[in-house]
mmCIF file of C-alpha atoms and ligand atoms in Angstrom:
data_model
loop_
_atom_site.group_PDB
_atom_site.id
_atom_site.type_symbol
_atom_site.label_atom_id
_atom_site.label_comp_id
_atom_site.label_asym_id
_atom_site.label_seq_id
_atom_site.Cartn_x
_atom_site.Cartn_y
_atom_site.Cartn_z
ATOM 1 C CA MET A 1 -131.368 5.650 -45.433
ATOM 2 C CA LYS A 2 -135.133 5.739 -45.022
ATOM 3 C CA VAL A 3 -136.455 5.313 -41.513
ATOM 4 C CA THR A 4 -139.481 3.057 -41.299
ATOM 5 C CA ARG A 5 -141.578 2.400 -38.232
ATOM 6 C CA LYS A 6 -141.472 -1.148 -36.876
ATOM 7 C CA ARG A 7 -144.767 -2.782 -36.006
ATOM 8 C CA ASN A 8 -145.543 -5.750 -33.837
ATOM 9 C CA LYS A 9 -149.021 -6.434 -35.188
ATOM 10 C CA PRO A 10 -150.058 -6.004 -38.809
ATOM 11 C CA SER A 11 -152.602 -3.204 -39.154
ATOM 12 C CA ARG A 12 -155.119 -2.716 -41.926
ATOM 13 C CA ARG A 13 -154.612 1.045 -41.897
ATOM 14 C CA ALA A 14 -151.320 1.985 -43.525
ATOM 15 C CA GLU A 15 -149.232 4.267 -41.283
ATOM 16 C CA PRO A 16 -147.672 7.228 -43.041
ATOM 17 C CA GLU A 17 -144.038 6.546 -43.814
ATOM 18 C CA LEU A 18 -141.565 8.532 -41.749
ATOM 19 C CA ALA A 19 -139.427 11.045 -43.598
ATOM 20 C CA PRO A 20 -135.691 10.234 -43.856
ATOM 21 C CA VAL A 21 -133.679 11.436 -40.896
ATOM 22 C CA GLU A 22 -130.343 13.238 -41.065
ATOM 23 C CA ILE A 23 -127.967 13.745 -38.123
ATOM 24 C CA ARG A 24 -126.031 17.019 -38.017
ATOM 25 C CA LEU A 25 -124.514 19.526 -35.623
ATOM 26 C CA MET A 26 -126.983 21.724 -33.814
ATOM 27 C CA ASN A 27 -127.183 25.407 -34.751
ATOM 28 C CA LEU A 28 -128.801 28.466 -33.178
ATOM 29 C CA GLY A 29 -131.865 28.098 -35.372
ATOM 30 C CA ASP A 30 -132.572 24.653 -33.836
ATOM 31 C CA MET A 31 -132.721 25.990 -30.302
ATOM 32 C CA GLU A 32 -136.457 26.686 -30.074
ATOM 33 C CA ALA A 33 -137.534 23.365 -31.607
ATOM 34 C CA ALA A 34 -135.084 21.435 -29.391
ATOM 35 C CA PHE A 35 -136.394 23.212 -26.320
ATOM 36 C CA GLU A 36 -140.016 22.446 -27.283
ATOM 37 C CA LEU A 37 -139.214 18.782 -27.903
ATOM 38 C CA GLY A 38 -137.539 18.594 -24.485
ATOM 39 C CA LEU A 39 -140.660 20.088 -22.867
ATOM 40 C CA LYS A 40 -142.741 17.400 -24.531
ATOM 41 C CA LEU A 41 -140.449 14.559 -23.392
ATOM 42 C CA PHE A 42 -139.208 15.593 -19.944
ATOM 43 C CA THR A 43 -142.537 15.911 -18.145
ATOM 44 C CA ALA A 44 -143.054 16.355 -14.406
ATOM 45 C CA GLU A 45 -145.121 13.152 -14.182
ATOM 46 C CA LYS A 46 -142.811 10.842 -16.111
ATOM 47 C CA LEU A 47 -139.323 12.268 -15.606
ATOM 48 C CA PRO A 48 -139.381 14.652 -12.606
ATOM 49 C CA THR A 49 -135.619 15.120 -12.277
ATOM 50 C CA LEU A 50 -135.128 15.844 -15.950
ATOM 51 C CA TYR A 51 -138.216 18.083 -15.938
ATOM 52 C CA ARG A 52 -136.711 20.228 -13.182
ATOM 53 C CA SER A 53 -133.430 20.875 -14.920
ATOM 54 C CA TRP A 54 -134.608 21.272 -18.519
ATOM 55 C CA ASP A 55 -134.894 24.986 -19.278
ATOM 56 C CA GLU A 56 -133.889 27.437 -22.009
ATOM 57 C CA HIS A 57 -130.937 28.690 -20.008
ATOM 58 C CA GLU A 58 -129.531 25.181 -19.562
ATOM 59 C CA LEU A 59 -129.875 24.506 -23.278
ATOM 60 C CA MET A 60 -128.304 27.842 -24.302
ATOM 61 C CA GLN A 61 -125.416 27.426 -21.907
ATOM 62 C CA LEU A 62 -124.593 23.921 -23.080
ATOM 63 C CA PHE A 63 -124.755 25.025 -26.687
ATOM 64 C CA HIS A 64 -122.428 27.981 -26.047
ATOM 65 C CA THR A 65 -119.815 25.982 -24.157
ATOM 66 C CA ASP A 66 -120.019 22.687 -26.097
ATOM 67 C CA GLU A 67 -121.378 23.495 -29.536
ATOM 68 C CA GLU A 68 -119.114 20.861 -31.144
ATOM 69 C CA THR A 69 -120.805 18.017 -29.239
ATOM 70 C CA CYS A 70 -124.455 19.055 -29.634
ATOM 71 C CA LEU A 71 -126.288 17.100 -32.326
ATOM 72 C CA VAL A 72 -129.762 17.113 -33.778
ATOM 73 C CA ALA A 73 -131.752 14.668 -35.903
ATOM 74 C CA VAL A 74 -133.847 16.325 -38.587
ATOM 75 C CA ALA A 75 -136.489 14.996 -40.943
ATOM 76 C CA GLY A 76 -136.762 17.613 -43.669
ATOM 77 C CA GLU A 77 -137.373 20.882 -41.835
ATOM 78 C CA ARG A 78 -138.489 19.170 -38.646
ATOM 79 C CA LEU A 79 -136.286 18.525 -35.635
ATOM 80 C CA VAL A 80 -137.027 15.007 -34.395
ATOM 81 C CA GLY A 81 -134.244 14.368 -31.912
ATOM 82 C CA PHE A 82 -131.209 15.705 -30.097
ATOM 83 C CA ALA A 83 -128.123 14.469 -28.264
ATOM 84 C CA LEU A 84 -126.360 17.134 -26.242
ATOM 85 C CA GLY A 85 -123.019 16.281 -24.728
ATOM 86 C CA ARG A 86 -119.913 17.800 -23.233
ATOM 87 C CA VAL A 87 -116.304 16.796 -22.796
ATOM 88 C CA MET A 88 -115.037 17.076 -19.242
ATOM 89 C CA ASP A 89 -111.477 17.135 -17.945
ATOM 90 C CA LYS A 90 -110.663 16.276 -14.364
ATOM 91 C CA PRO A 91 -107.783 18.427 -13.104
ATOM 92 C CA ARG A 92 -104.647 16.326 -12.441
ATOM 93 C CA SER A 93 -106.223 13.268 -14.056
ATOM 94 C CA ALA A 94 -105.416 11.566 -17.337
ATOM 95 C CA TRP A 95 -109.082 10.713 -17.794
ATOM 96 C CA ARG A 96 -111.251 12.687 -20.113
ATOM 97 C CA TYR A 97 -114.986 12.052 -20.033
ATOM 98 C CA GLY A 98 -117.653 12.475 -22.677
ATOM 99 C CA TRP A 99 -120.925 13.106 -20.925
ATOM 100 C CA LEU A 100 -124.189 12.701 -22.799
ATOM 101 C CA GLU A 101 -126.352 15.133 -20.860
ATOM 102 C CA TRP A 102 -129.567 15.209 -22.861
ATOM 103 C CA LEU A 103 -131.014 12.759 -25.341
ATOM 104 C CA GLY A 104 -134.501 12.866 -26.798
ATOM 105 C CA VAL A 105 -136.435 11.576 -29.770
ATOM 106 C CA GLU A 106 -139.818 12.771 -31.051
ATOM 107 C CA PRO A 107 -142.421 10.100 -30.039
ATOM 108 C CA ARG A 108 -143.439 9.361 -33.632
ATOM 109 C CA TYR A 109 -139.817 8.521 -34.468
ATOM 110 C CA LYS A 110 -139.101 6.314 -31.470
ATOM 111 C CA ARG A 111 -137.854 2.754 -32.068
ATOM 112 C CA SER A 112 -136.637 3.622 -35.535
ATOM 113 C CA GLY A 113 -132.961 3.897 -34.637
ATOM 114 C CA VAL A 114 -132.721 7.696 -34.330
ATOM 115 C CA ALA A 115 -131.223 7.696 -30.811
ATOM 116 C CA THR A 116 -128.773 4.968 -31.836
ATOM 117 C CA ARG A 117 -127.546 7.120 -34.721
ATOM 118 C CA LEU A 118 -127.294 10.206 -32.511
ATOM 119 C CA LEU A 119 -125.349 8.245 -29.925
ATOM 120 C CA ASN A 120 -122.981 6.765 -32.523
ATOM 121 C CA HIS A 121 -122.211 10.217 -33.950
ATOM 122 C CA LEU A 122 -121.662 11.660 -30.499
ATOM 123 C CA THR A 123 -119.395 8.763 -29.515
ATOM 124 C CA ASN A 124 -117.209 9.506 -32.549
ATOM 125 C CA LEU A 125 -117.048 13.189 -31.623
ATOM 126 C CA PHE A 126 -116.031 12.316 -28.063
ATOM 127 C CA ILE A 127 -113.308 9.938 -29.261
ATOM 128 C CA GLU A 128 -111.984 12.588 -31.670
ATOM 129 C CA ARG A 129 -111.676 14.834 -28.605
ATOM 130 C CA ASN A 130 -109.725 12.161 -26.715
ATOM 131 C CA ALA A 131 -112.469 11.106 -24.282
ATOM 132 C CA ARG A 132 -111.742 7.725 -22.693
ATOM 133 C CA ILE A 133 -114.997 7.146 -20.835
ATOM 134 C CA MET A 134 -118.563 8.030 -21.764
ATOM 135 C CA LEU A 135 -121.114 8.860 -19.073
ATOM 136 C CA VAL A 136 -124.896 8.968 -19.153
ATOM 137 C CA ASP A 137 -127.443 9.400 -16.388
ATOM 138 C CA THR A 138 -131.205 9.341 -16.050
ATOM 139 C CA ASP A 139 -134.105 8.744 -13.646
ATOM 140 C CA GLU A 140 -134.128 5.254 -12.133
ATOM 141 C CA ALA A 141 -137.705 4.813 -13.361
ATOM 142 C CA ASN A 142 -136.868 5.814 -16.924
ATOM 143 C CA HIS A 143 -137.053 2.232 -18.159
ATOM 144 C CA SER A 144 -137.019 2.993 -21.863
ATOM 145 C CA ALA A 145 -133.841 5.087 -21.592
ATOM 146 C CA LEU A 146 -132.184 2.475 -19.381
ATOM 147 C CA ALA A 147 -133.112 -0.275 -21.860
ATOM 148 C CA PHE A 148 -131.707 1.884 -24.632
ATOM 149 C CA PHE A 149 -128.413 2.613 -22.843
ATOM 150 C CA ARG A 150 -127.910 -1.016 -21.851
ATOM 151 C CA ARG A 151 -128.536 -2.074 -25.438
ATOM 152 C CA GLN A 152 -125.739 0.345 -26.417
ATOM 153 C CA GLY A 153 -123.345 -1.359 -23.985
ATOM 154 C CA PHE A 154 -123.542 0.998 -20.992
ATOM 155 C CA GLY A 155 -123.307 -0.584 -17.533
ATOM 156 C CA GLN A 156 -121.473 -0.347 -14.209
ATOM 157 C CA ASP A 157 -124.363 1.606 -12.636
ATOM 158 C CA ILE A 158 -123.594 3.915 -9.738
ATOM 159 C CA ARG A 159 -126.649 4.999 -7.789
ATOM 160 C CA HIS A 160 -127.065 8.668 -6.997
ATOM 161 C CA VAL A 161 -129.867 9.930 -4.767
ATOM 162 C CA TYR A 162 -131.535 13.342 -5.065
ATOM 163 C CA LEU A 163 -132.988 14.728 -1.822
ATOM 164 C CA SER A 164 -135.116 17.830 -1.458
ATOM 165 C CA LEU A 165 -136.027 20.304 1.265
ATOM 166 C CA ASN A 166 -139.080 22.531 1.151
ATOM 167 C CA LEU A 167 -137.693 26.037 1.705
ATOM 168 C CA GLU A 168 -141.129 27.510 2.340
ATOM 169 C CA ASN A 169 -140.748 26.556 6.016
ATOM 170 C CA HIS A 170 -137.322 28.163 6.360
ATOM 171 C CA PRO A 171 -137.322 31.304 8.635
ATOM 172 C CA LYS A 172 -135.466 33.301 5.985
ATOM 173 C CA TYR A 173 -138.110 32.389 3.378
ATOM 174 C CA ILE A 174 -140.975 33.320 5.740
ATOM 175 C CA GLU A 175 -139.270 36.638 6.591
ATOM 176 C CA LYS A 176 -138.736 37.437 2.901
ATOM 177 C CA LYS A 177 -142.389 36.720 2.044
ATOM 178 C CA ALA A 178 -143.573 38.897 4.966
ATOM 179 C CA ASP A 179 -141.340 41.763 3.748
ATOM 180 C CA GLU A 180 -142.708 41.419 0.207
ATOM 181 C CA LEU A 181 -146.294 41.471 1.498
ATOM 182 C CA GLU A 182 -145.592 44.595 3.514
ATOM 183 C CA ALA A 183 -143.988 46.306 0.517
ATOM 184 C CA ASP A 184 -147.052 45.429 -1.619
ATOM 185 C CA GLU A 185 -149.371 46.945 0.998
ATOM 186 C CA TRP A 186 -147.348 50.179 0.988
ATOM 187 C CA ASP A 187 -147.596 50.341 -2.811
ATOM 188 C CA GLU A 188 -151.423 50.098 -2.779
HETATM 189 C C1 COA B 1 -134.684 6.727 -24.787
HETATM 190 C C2 COA B 1 -134.903 7.264 -26.200
HETATM 191 C C3 COA B 1 -133.931 8.402 -26.469
HETATM 192 C C4 COA B 1 -134.670 6.116 -27.198
HETATM 193 O O1 COA B 1 -134.783 6.639 -28.506
HETATM 194 P P1 COA B 1 -135.118 5.735 -29.794
HETATM 195 O O2 COA B 1 -134.789 6.536 -31.011
HETATM 196 O O3 COA B 1 -136.495 5.215 -29.687
HETATM 197 O O4 COA B 1 -134.084 4.526 -29.635
HETATM 198 P P2 COA B 1 -133.638 3.504 -30.779
HETATM 199 O O5 COA B 1 -134.730 3.347 -31.797
HETATM 200 O O6 COA B 1 -132.301 3.904 -31.302
HETATM 201 O O7 COA B 1 -133.533 2.151 -29.923
HETATM 202 C C5 COA B 1 -132.451 1.254 -29.994
HETATM 203 C C6 COA B 1 -132.687 0.097 -29.045
HETATM 204 O O8 COA B 1 -132.780 0.550 -27.685
HETATM 205 C C7 COA B 1 -133.766 -0.245 -26.973
HETATM 206 N N1 COA B 1 -134.933 0.578 -26.630
HETATM 207 C C8 COA B 1 -135.215 1.838 -27.030
HETATM 208 N N2 COA B 1 -136.390 2.266 -26.496
HETATM 209 C C9 COA B 1 -136.869 1.248 -25.756
HETATM 210 C C10 COA B 1 -138.044 1.061 -24.975
HETATM 211 N N3 COA B 1 -138.986 2.026 -24.866
HETATM 212 N N4 COA B 1 -138.227 -0.122 -24.337
HETATM 213 C C11 COA B 1 -137.303 -1.124 -24.442
HETATM 214 N N5 COA B 1 -136.160 -1.010 -25.189
HETATM 215 C C12 COA B 1 -135.945 0.154 -25.827
HETATM 216 C C13 COA B 1 -134.190 -1.342 -27.944
HETATM 217 O O9 COA B 1 -133.298 -2.428 -27.783
HETATM 218 C C14 COA B 1 -133.989 -0.653 -29.300
HETATM 219 O O10 COA B 1 -133.812 -1.576 -30.369
HETATM 220 P P3 COA B 1 -135.116 -2.241 -31.087
HETATM 221 O O11 COA B 1 -136.065 -1.098 -31.423
HETATM 222 O O12 COA B 1 -134.518 -2.883 -32.294
HETATM 223 O O13 COA B 1 -135.725 -3.183 -30.103
HETATM 224 C C15 COA B 1 -136.374 7.766 -26.389
HETATM 225 O O14 COA B 1 -137.255 6.791 -25.898
HETATM 226 C C16 COA B 1 -136.687 9.085 -25.678
HETATM 227 O O15 COA B 1 -136.577 10.169 -26.270
HETATM 228 N N6 COA B 1 -137.103 9.017 -24.392
HETATM 229 C C17 COA B 1 -137.498 10.238 -23.634
HETATM 230 C C18 COA B 1 -136.312 11.089 -23.252
HETATM 231 C C19 COA B 1 -135.313 10.351 -22.400
HETATM 232 O O16 COA B 1 -135.651 9.564 -21.538
HETATM 233 N N7 COA B 1 -133.998 10.620 -22.628
HETATM 234 C C20 COA B 1 -132.904 9.942 -21.966
HETATM 235 C C21 COA B 1 -132.389 10.654 -20.779
HETATM 236 S S1 COA B 1 -131.810 12.305 -21.086
#
C-alpha cells in the first residue's frame, strides 16, 4: 500500500510523494537509526519525561530482552517509525500485559497511518503471546499521542505523578564534589 500525505488545504506546490512503508521486526542494524529518531522526537522541551529515559542503553536492553515485540516501519532503506513493546507477567496473577513502551514516527510520515499499522502489528504479537491487557503511557501534555491512543480505543486513564529532588544540595553530593576537587588539585 502506498502511503500518501493528507492535506487540509490544497497547495499549488506538489509535495513529494512518500515512499511505501513496510512494518517488520527490528534488527540490530536498525538500532542506530531508531535511537536517532527517538532523539529527534523525545525532546527536553516537548516531552521531558520521555527525553530523560530515552538512551542507547534503554533501547539495547529492551531489544535484547524483548526482540520479538520490537517493530520498525521502513520506507526503502530509511527507518521512519518504531514500536517497542514487552510482555509482562505478574507473579501469582493470571493477567499477562503487553506494554507498548516506545512509539515514534518520523515527522514527515505523521498522519499517514504508520503508527496505526505499528500498533496493529504489535497488538497481534501481544495476543499471540497470550497478553490480555495492553498498556501505554506518556506525558500528560503529549496531546498528539493521547489523541492517537484514544482513537485506537485506549482509555481508563490512571494518573501517575513524577516528582524530582535536586541532589546537588544533598550533603553526600557536596562531600563527593569536594573530594573530587581535592583529588584534581593533587593531580595538578
Ligand atoms: C503519536 C504518534 C506516534 C502518532 O503517529 P502517526 O503515524 O502520525 O499516527 P497515525 O497516522 O496512525 O494516526 C491515527 C489517528 O490518530 C489520531 N492522531 C494522530 N496524531 C494526532 C495529532 N497530532 N493530533 C490529533 N490526533 C492525532 C488521529 O485520529 C489519526 O487519524 P487521522 O489522521 O485520520 O485523523 C506521532 O505523532 C509521534 O511519533 N509522536 C512523537 C512521539 C510520541 O509522542 N510517542 C508516544 C509516546 S512513546
